[in-house]
Short mmCIF file of C-alpha atoms in Angstrom, two decimals:
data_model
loop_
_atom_site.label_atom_id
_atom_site.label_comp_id
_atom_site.label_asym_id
_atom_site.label_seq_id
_atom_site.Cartn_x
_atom_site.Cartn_y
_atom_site.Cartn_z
CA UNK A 13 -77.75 -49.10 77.09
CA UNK A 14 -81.24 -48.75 77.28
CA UNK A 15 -82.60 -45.60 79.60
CA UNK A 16 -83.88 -46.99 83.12
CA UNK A 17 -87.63 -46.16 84.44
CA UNK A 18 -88.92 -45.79 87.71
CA UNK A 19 -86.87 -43.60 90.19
CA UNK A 20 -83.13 -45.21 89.44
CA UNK A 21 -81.83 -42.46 87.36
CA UNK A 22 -79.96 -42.92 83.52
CA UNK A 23 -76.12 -43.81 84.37
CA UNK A 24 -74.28 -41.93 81.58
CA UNK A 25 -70.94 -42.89 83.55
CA UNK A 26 -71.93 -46.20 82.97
CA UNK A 27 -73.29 -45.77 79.16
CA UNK A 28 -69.54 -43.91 78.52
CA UNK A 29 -67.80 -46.59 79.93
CA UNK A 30 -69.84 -49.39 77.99
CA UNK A 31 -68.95 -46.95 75.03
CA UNK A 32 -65.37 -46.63 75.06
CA UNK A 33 -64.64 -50.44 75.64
CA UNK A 34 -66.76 -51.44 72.78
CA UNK A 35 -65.08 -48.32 70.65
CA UNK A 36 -61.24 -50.22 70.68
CA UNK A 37 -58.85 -48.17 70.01
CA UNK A 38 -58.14 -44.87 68.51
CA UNK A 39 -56.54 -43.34 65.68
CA UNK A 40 -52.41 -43.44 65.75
CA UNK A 41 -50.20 -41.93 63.55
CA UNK A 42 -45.93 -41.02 63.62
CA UNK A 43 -44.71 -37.37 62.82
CA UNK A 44 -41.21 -36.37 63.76
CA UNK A 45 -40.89 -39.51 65.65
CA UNK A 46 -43.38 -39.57 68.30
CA UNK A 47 -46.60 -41.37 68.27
CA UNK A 48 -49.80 -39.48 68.28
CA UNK A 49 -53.17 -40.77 69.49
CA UNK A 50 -56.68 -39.58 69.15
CA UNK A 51 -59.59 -41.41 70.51
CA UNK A 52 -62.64 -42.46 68.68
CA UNK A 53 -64.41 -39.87 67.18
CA UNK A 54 -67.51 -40.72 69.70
CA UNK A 55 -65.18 -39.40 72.18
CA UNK A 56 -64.35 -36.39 70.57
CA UNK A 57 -65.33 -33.17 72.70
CA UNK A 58 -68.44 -31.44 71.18
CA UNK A 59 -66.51 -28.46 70.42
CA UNK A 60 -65.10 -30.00 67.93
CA UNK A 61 -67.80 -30.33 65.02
CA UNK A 62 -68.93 -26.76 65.39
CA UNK A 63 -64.91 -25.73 64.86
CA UNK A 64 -64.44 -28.20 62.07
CA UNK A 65 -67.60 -26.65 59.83
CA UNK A 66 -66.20 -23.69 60.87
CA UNK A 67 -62.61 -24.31 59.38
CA UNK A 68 -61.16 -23.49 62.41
CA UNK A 69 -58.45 -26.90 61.99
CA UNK A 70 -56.26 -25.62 64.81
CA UNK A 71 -58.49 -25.42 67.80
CA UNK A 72 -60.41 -28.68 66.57
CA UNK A 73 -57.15 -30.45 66.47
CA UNK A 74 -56.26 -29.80 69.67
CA UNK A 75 -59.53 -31.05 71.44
CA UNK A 76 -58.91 -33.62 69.50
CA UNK A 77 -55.29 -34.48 70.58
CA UNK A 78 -55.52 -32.61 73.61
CA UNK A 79 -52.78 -29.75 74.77
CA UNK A 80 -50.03 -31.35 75.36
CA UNK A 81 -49.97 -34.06 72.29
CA UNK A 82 -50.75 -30.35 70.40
CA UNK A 83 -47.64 -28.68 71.40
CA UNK A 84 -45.71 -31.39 70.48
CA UNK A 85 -47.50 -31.56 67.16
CA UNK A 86 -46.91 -27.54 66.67
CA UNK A 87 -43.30 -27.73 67.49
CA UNK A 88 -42.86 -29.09 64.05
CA UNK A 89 -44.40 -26.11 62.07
CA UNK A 90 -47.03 -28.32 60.35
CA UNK A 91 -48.46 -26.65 56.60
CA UNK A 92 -51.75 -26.80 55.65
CA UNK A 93 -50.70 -29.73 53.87
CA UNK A 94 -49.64 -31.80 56.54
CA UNK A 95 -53.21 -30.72 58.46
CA UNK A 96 -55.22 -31.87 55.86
CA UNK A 97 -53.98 -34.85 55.30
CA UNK A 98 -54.12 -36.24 59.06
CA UNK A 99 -57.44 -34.52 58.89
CA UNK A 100 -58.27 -36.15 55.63
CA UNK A 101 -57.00 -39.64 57.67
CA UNK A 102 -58.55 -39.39 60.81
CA UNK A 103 -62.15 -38.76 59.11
CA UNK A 104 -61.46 -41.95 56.85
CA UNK A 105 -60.67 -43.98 59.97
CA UNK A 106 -64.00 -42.65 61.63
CA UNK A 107 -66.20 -42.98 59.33
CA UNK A 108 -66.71 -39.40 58.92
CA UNK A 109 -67.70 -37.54 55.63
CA UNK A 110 -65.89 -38.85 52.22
CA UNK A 111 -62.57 -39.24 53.92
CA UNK A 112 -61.19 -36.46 51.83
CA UNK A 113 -61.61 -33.60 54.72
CA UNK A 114 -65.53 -32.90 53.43
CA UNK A 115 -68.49 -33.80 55.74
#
């Protein structure tokens, strides 16, 4: 969406709405038997690449999934493991970095 002149001002409600129907959907995936969603990394709070090249995984995670997906995630004591591999996942279905967790 192209940025208006004269006096009618940019509509960024407008250019995120344009930009989540054309994103589809986001990433799912099943752990413990519930169904997790994230959206598409476009829609991803900006919080969230300064925490990941930090290495802080926890509080990116859950801007990511949001608090209450996050507790649910946490109530099943997830390992580093598990982390980096839905980490690992999610950044292969974005389009982010190599896919293996590195940006």
């Amino acid at each position: 969406m192209a940025a208006q002149r004269g006096d009618a001002p940019f509509d960024l409600d407008a250019a995120r709405a344009a930009r989540r129907e054309a994103s589809g959907e986001g990433f799912r995936f099943k752990w413990g038997k519930k169904v997790y969603e994230c959206p598409p990394a476009k829609e991803w709070p900006m919080t969230v690449t300064a925490l990941l090249s930090e290495g802080e995984l926890s509080p990116a995670l859950e801007a990511i999934l949001g608090s209450k997906q996050y507790e649910a995630f946490m109530k099943h004591e997830p390992s580093m493991g598990d982390v980096e591999d839905l980490m690992s996942a999610l950044a292969k279905f974005s389009g982010i970095g190599d896919g293996a967790g590195n940006s």
